[in-house]
Amino acid sequence: MLFMDISTWEPHDRDEILKHFKELKVPEGIKIKNQWVDLTGGRYFILYEAESAEAVAAFNLPWSDICLIESIPVMETGEFMSLMSKYK
């Protein structure tokens, strides 16, 4: 399943966030598709595929002490439209 996470942090936590990024280890069951940083600061977006809820938890838990993570399950538009056409 695909997830889009939006992580936000306070400006005073910037150095700790950078340290976390340098030490980032992607757990088994997570495949990062792409990631972006808000150029105005304080936000990070990541699109990834997760094999299980346990993998999502293992990926996000190490960040929970310094940032707020909004995790949103997503689907590509074409796939969604195909799925929805079955319910018309």
XYZ file of N, CA, C and O in Angstrom:
352
model
N 0.838 -1.173 0.000
C 0.000 0.000 0.000
C 0.884 1.238 0.000
O 1.927 1.258 0.650
N 0.440 2.278 -0.718
C 1.189 3.537 -0.781
C 0.772 4.487 0.334
O -0.414 4.574 0.666
N 1.744 5.196 0.868
C 1.493 6.220 1.880
C 2.220 7.499 1.501
O 3.347 7.451 0.997
N 1.572 8.619 1.759
C 2.207 9.931 1.655
C 2.267 10.461 3.080
O 1.233 10.649 3.722
N 3.477 10.635 3.581
C 3.662 11.216 4.911
C 4.071 12.670 4.764
O 4.896 13.013 3.915
N 3.479 13.494 5.611
C 3.875 14.900 5.706
C 4.374 15.101 7.129
O 3.615 14.954 8.089
N 5.653 15.387 7.242
C 6.261 15.602 8.547
C 6.514 17.091 8.742
O 7.006 17.755 7.833
N 6.172 17.590 9.913
C 6.417 18.998 10.234
C 7.179 19.076 11.546
O 7.053 18.211 12.411
N 7.986 20.139 11.655
C 8.765 20.333 12.875
C 8.947 21.818 13.140
O 8.766 22.657 12.268
N 9.293 22.100 14.363
C 9.539 23.486 14.785
C 10.940 23.912 14.355
O 11.863 23.083 14.314
N 11.113 25.188 14.043
C 12.429 25.667 13.599
C 13.567 25.330 14.567
O 14.671 25.002 14.126
N 13.302 25.345 15.872
C 14.371 25.064 16.837
C 14.807 23.586 16.820
O 15.831 23.240 17.414
N 14.041 22.721 16.132
C 14.397 21.303 16.028
C 15.147 20.972 14.736
O 15.438 19.807 14.469
N 15.475 21.976 13.942
C 16.109 21.764 12.640
C 17.373 20.903 12.724
O 17.529 19.952 11.967
N 18.262 21.207 13.640
C 19.516 20.457 13.740
C 19.274 18.990 14.099
O 19.935 18.097 13.578
N 18.316 18.751 14.970
C 17.981 17.372 15.343
C 17.348 16.628 14.156
O 17.625 15.444 13.947
N 16.554 17.318 13.379
C 15.962 16.724 12.166
C 17.070 16.336 11.190
O 17.069 15.226 10.635
N 18.026 17.228 10.967
C 19.140 16.925 10.064
C 19.932 15.707 10.545
O 20.336 14.860 9.750
N 20.123 15.611 11.848
C 20.821 14.455 12.420
C 20.038 13.171 12.142
O 20.617 12.158 11.755
N 18.713 13.216 12.324
C 17.880 12.047 12.043
C 18.007 11.622 10.575
O 18.085 10.440 10.271
N 17.991 12.602 9.650
C 18.106 12.283 8.224
C 19.421 11.587 7.918
O 19.457 10.630 7.144
N 20.491 12.056 8.515
C 21.799 11.450 8.270
C 21.866 10.016 8.782
O 22.591 9.189 8.239
N 21.107 9.719 9.828
C 21.119 8.392 10.441
C 19.960 7.512 9.979
O 19.800 6.395 10.466
N 19.168 8.005 9.031
C 17.977 7.298 8.581
C 18.301 5.906 8.044
O 19.163 5.751 7.178
N 17.620 4.927 8.598
C 17.701 3.557 8.112
C 16.282 3.123 7.777
O 15.413 3.118 8.642
N 16.076 2.790 6.532
C 14.747 2.382 6.090
C 14.522 0.926 6.507
O 15.310 0.049 6.143
N 13.463 0.674 7.282
C 13.227 -0.690 7.745
C 12.775 -1.617 6.613
O 12.283 -1.161 5.578
N 12.936 -2.892 6.857
C 12.456 -3.890 5.917
C 10.947 -3.705 5.748
O 10.236 -3.415 6.710
N 10.464 -3.841 4.527
C 9.038 -3.698 4.260
C 8.644 -2.311 3.804
O 7.472 -2.045 3.564
N 9.626 -1.397 3.675
C 9.374 -0.033 3.193
C 10.184 0.195 1.931
O 11.385 -0.072 1.899
N 9.523 0.697 0.900
C 10.212 1.053 -0.343
C 9.886 2.519 -0.654
O 8.743 2.861 -0.966
N 10.880 3.376 -0.536
C 10.684 4.806 -0.795
C 10.553 5.034 -2.292
O 11.393 4.603 -3.068
N 9.476 5.737 -2.681
C 9.228 6.063 -4.087
C 9.844 7.417 -4.443
O 10.466 7.568 -5.480
N 9.631 8.403 -3.581
C 10.203 9.732 -3.782
C 10.027 10.536 -2.504
O 9.239 10.171 -1.629
N 10.768 11.637 -2.408
C 10.680 12.495 -1.225
C 11.016 13.922 -1.599
O 11.761 14.166 -2.544
N 10.427 14.861 -0.862
C 10.592 16.281 -1.145
C 10.692 17.050 0.174
O 10.150 16.646 1.183
N 11.382 18.179 0.116
C 11.492 19.076 1.265
C 10.875 20.413 0.876
O 11.109 20.933 -0.221
N 10.067 20.967 1.765
C 9.487 22.289 1.574
C 10.612 23.314 1.669
O 11.292 23.403 2.695
N 10.855 24.048 0.604
C 11.971 25.001 0.573
C 11.805 26.169 1.537
O 12.771 26.859 1.846
N 10.595 26.373 2.043
C 10.404 27.425 3.035
C 10.691 26.928 4.445
O 10.705 27.699 5.394
N 10.945 25.628 4.573
C 11.352 25.052 5.854
C 10.223 24.418 6.638
O 9.060 24.741 6.464
N 10.603 23.465 7.480
C 9.671 22.905 8.445
C 8.763 21.792 7.969
O 7.942 21.312 8.747
N 8.884 21.362 6.686
C 8.040 20.257 6.212
C 8.817 19.350 5.269
O 9.676 19.797 4.517
N 8.429 18.081 5.322
C 9.059 17.044 4.508
C 7.941 16.125 4.030
O 7.042 15.769 4.794
N 7.980 15.780 2.755
C 6.977 14.911 2.148
C 7.675 13.655 1.639
O 8.726 13.753 1.014
N 7.081 12.512 1.890
C 7.671 11.265 1.396
C 6.551 10.341 0.926
O 5.520 10.199 1.585
N 6.768 9.755 -0.246
C 5.856 8.766 -0.802
C 6.568 7.424 -0.729
O 7.706 7.292 -1.198
N 5.920 6.446 -0.111
C 6.555 5.140 0.032
C 5.509 4.028 -0.010
O 4.326 4.259 0.219
N 5.992 2.851 -0.321
C 5.160 1.657 -0.314
C 5.497 0.871 0.946
O 6.672 0.702 1.285
N 4.453 0.420 1.637
C 4.650 -0.342 2.869
C 3.994 -1.707 2.745
O 2.868 -1.819 2.249
N 4.699 -2.728 3.186
C 4.175 -4.089 3.145
C 3.207 -4.378 4.282
O 2.380 -5.277 4.181
N 3.317 -3.621 5.391
C 2.488 -3.915 6.559
C 2.383 -2.690 7.468
O 3.177 -1.760 7.372
N 1.421 -2.755 8.378
C 1.282 -1.709 9.388
C 2.509 -1.666 10.291
O 2.943 -0.590 10.719
N 3.084 -2.825 10.548
C 4.281 -2.900 11.389
C 5.446 -2.152 10.737
O 6.215 -1.473 11.425
N 5.573 -2.259 9.417
C 6.645 -1.555 8.707
C 6.441 -0.037 8.790
O 7.398 0.710 8.988
N 5.197 0.413 8.651
C 4.894 1.857 8.758
C 5.262 2.354 10.151
O 5.900 3.399 10.305
N 4.878 1.604 11.166
C 5.199 1.994 12.547
C 6.708 2.046 12.769
O 7.227 2.999 13.364
N 7.430 1.047 12.276
C 8.890 1.021 12.439
C 9.552 2.179 11.713
O 10.587 2.689 12.155
N 8.962 2.615 10.617
C 9.508 3.721 9.834
C 9.264 5.063 10.521
O 10.133 5.932 10.548
N 8.074 5.241 11.098
C 7.701 6.544 11.660
C 8.048 6.730 13.131
O 8.290 7.855 13.570
N 8.088 5.661 13.891
C 8.325 5.786 15.334
C 9.609 6.528 15.696
O 9.593 7.380 16.595
N 10.738 6.292 15.015
C 11.963 7.006 15.392
C 11.873 8.535 15.235
O 12.679 9.253 15.795
N 10.907 9.006 14.491
C 10.744 10.451 14.265
C 9.744 11.083 15.229
O 9.662 12.309 15.324
N 8.972 10.287 15.912
C 7.840 10.805 16.685
C 8.250 11.686 17.863
O 7.407 12.388 18.423
N 9.523 11.683 18.230
C 9.962 12.530 19.339
C 10.268 13.966 18.910
O 10.311 14.865 19.749
N 10.433 14.207 17.611
C 10.817 15.561 17.177
C 9.941 16.157 16.094
O 10.114 17.325 15.755
N 9.011 15.386 15.545
C 8.136 15.978 14.534
C 6.761 15.319 14.563
O 6.576 14.241 15.121
N 5.827 16.000 13.951
C 4.473 15.500 13.797
C 4.373 14.882 12.410
O 4.762 15.524 11.422
N 3.878 13.657 12.329
C 3.769 12.960 11.044
C 2.304 12.707 10.737
O 1.593 12.062 11.518
N 1.869 13.222 9.605
C 0.540 12.917 9.087
C 0.736 11.868 7.998
O 1.390 12.121 6.993
N 0.214 10.680 8.209
C 0.401 9.564 7.288
C -0.912 9.307 6.553
O -1.932 9.008 7.182
N -0.876 9.413 5.231
C -2.088 9.343 4.420
C -1.966 8.199 3.421
O -1.054 8.192 2.589
N -2.879 7.210 3.467
C -2.858 6.165 2.444
C -3.322 6.777 1.115
O -4.317 7.498 1.075
N -2.583 6.513 0.045
C -2.907 7.094 -1.259
C -2.903 6.021 -2.339
O -2.379 4.924 -2.147
N -3.486 6.390 -3.493
C -3.560 5.494 -4.641
C -3.399 6.351 -5.888
O -3.881 7.485 -5.930
N -2.726 5.806 -6.911
C -2.593 6.539 -8.162
C -3.982 6.767 -8.746
O -4.868 5.918 -8.629
N -4.169 7.929 -9.382
C -5.482 8.333 -9.867
C -6.083 7.318 -10.835
O -7.260 6.970 -10.726
N -5.305 6.827 -11.796
C -5.823 5.857 -12.757
C -6.335 4.604 -12.076
O -7.396 4.068 -12.435
N -5.601 4.123 -11.101
C -6.006 2.938 -10.355
C -7.288 3.210 -9.571
O -8.202 2.382 -9.515
N -7.380 4.394 -8.972
C -8.567 4.781 -8.222
C -9.795 4.859 -9.132
O -10.865 4.355 -8.798
N -9.629 5.485 -10.307
C -10.748 5.619 -11.238
C -11.223 4.247 -11.707
O -12.432 4.008 -11.833
N -10.304 3.350 -11.958
C -10.656 1.986 -12.357
C -11.431 1.289 -11.241
O -12.448 0.637 -11.489
N -10.987 1.441 -10.028
C -11.659 0.845 -8.883
C -13.060 1.422 -8.725
O -14.030 0.699 -8.521
N -13.179 2.739 -8.827
C -14.477 3.388 -8.638
C -15.475 3.059 -9.743
O -16.674 3.025 -9.511
N -14.974 2.794 -10.951
C -15.881 2.467 -12.060
C -16.630 1.157 -11.788
O -17.711 0.927 -12.347
N -16.096 0.324 -10.940
C -16.764 -0.931 -10.582
C -17.977 -0.692 -9.703
O -18.833 -1.565 -9.560
N -18.071 0.488 -9.091
C -19.155 0.792 -8.147
C -20.208 1.714 -8.726
O -21.087 2.158 -8.007
N -20.138 1.997 -10.003
C -21.126 2.869 -10.649
C -22.408 2.141 -10.902
O -22.506 1.046 -11.226
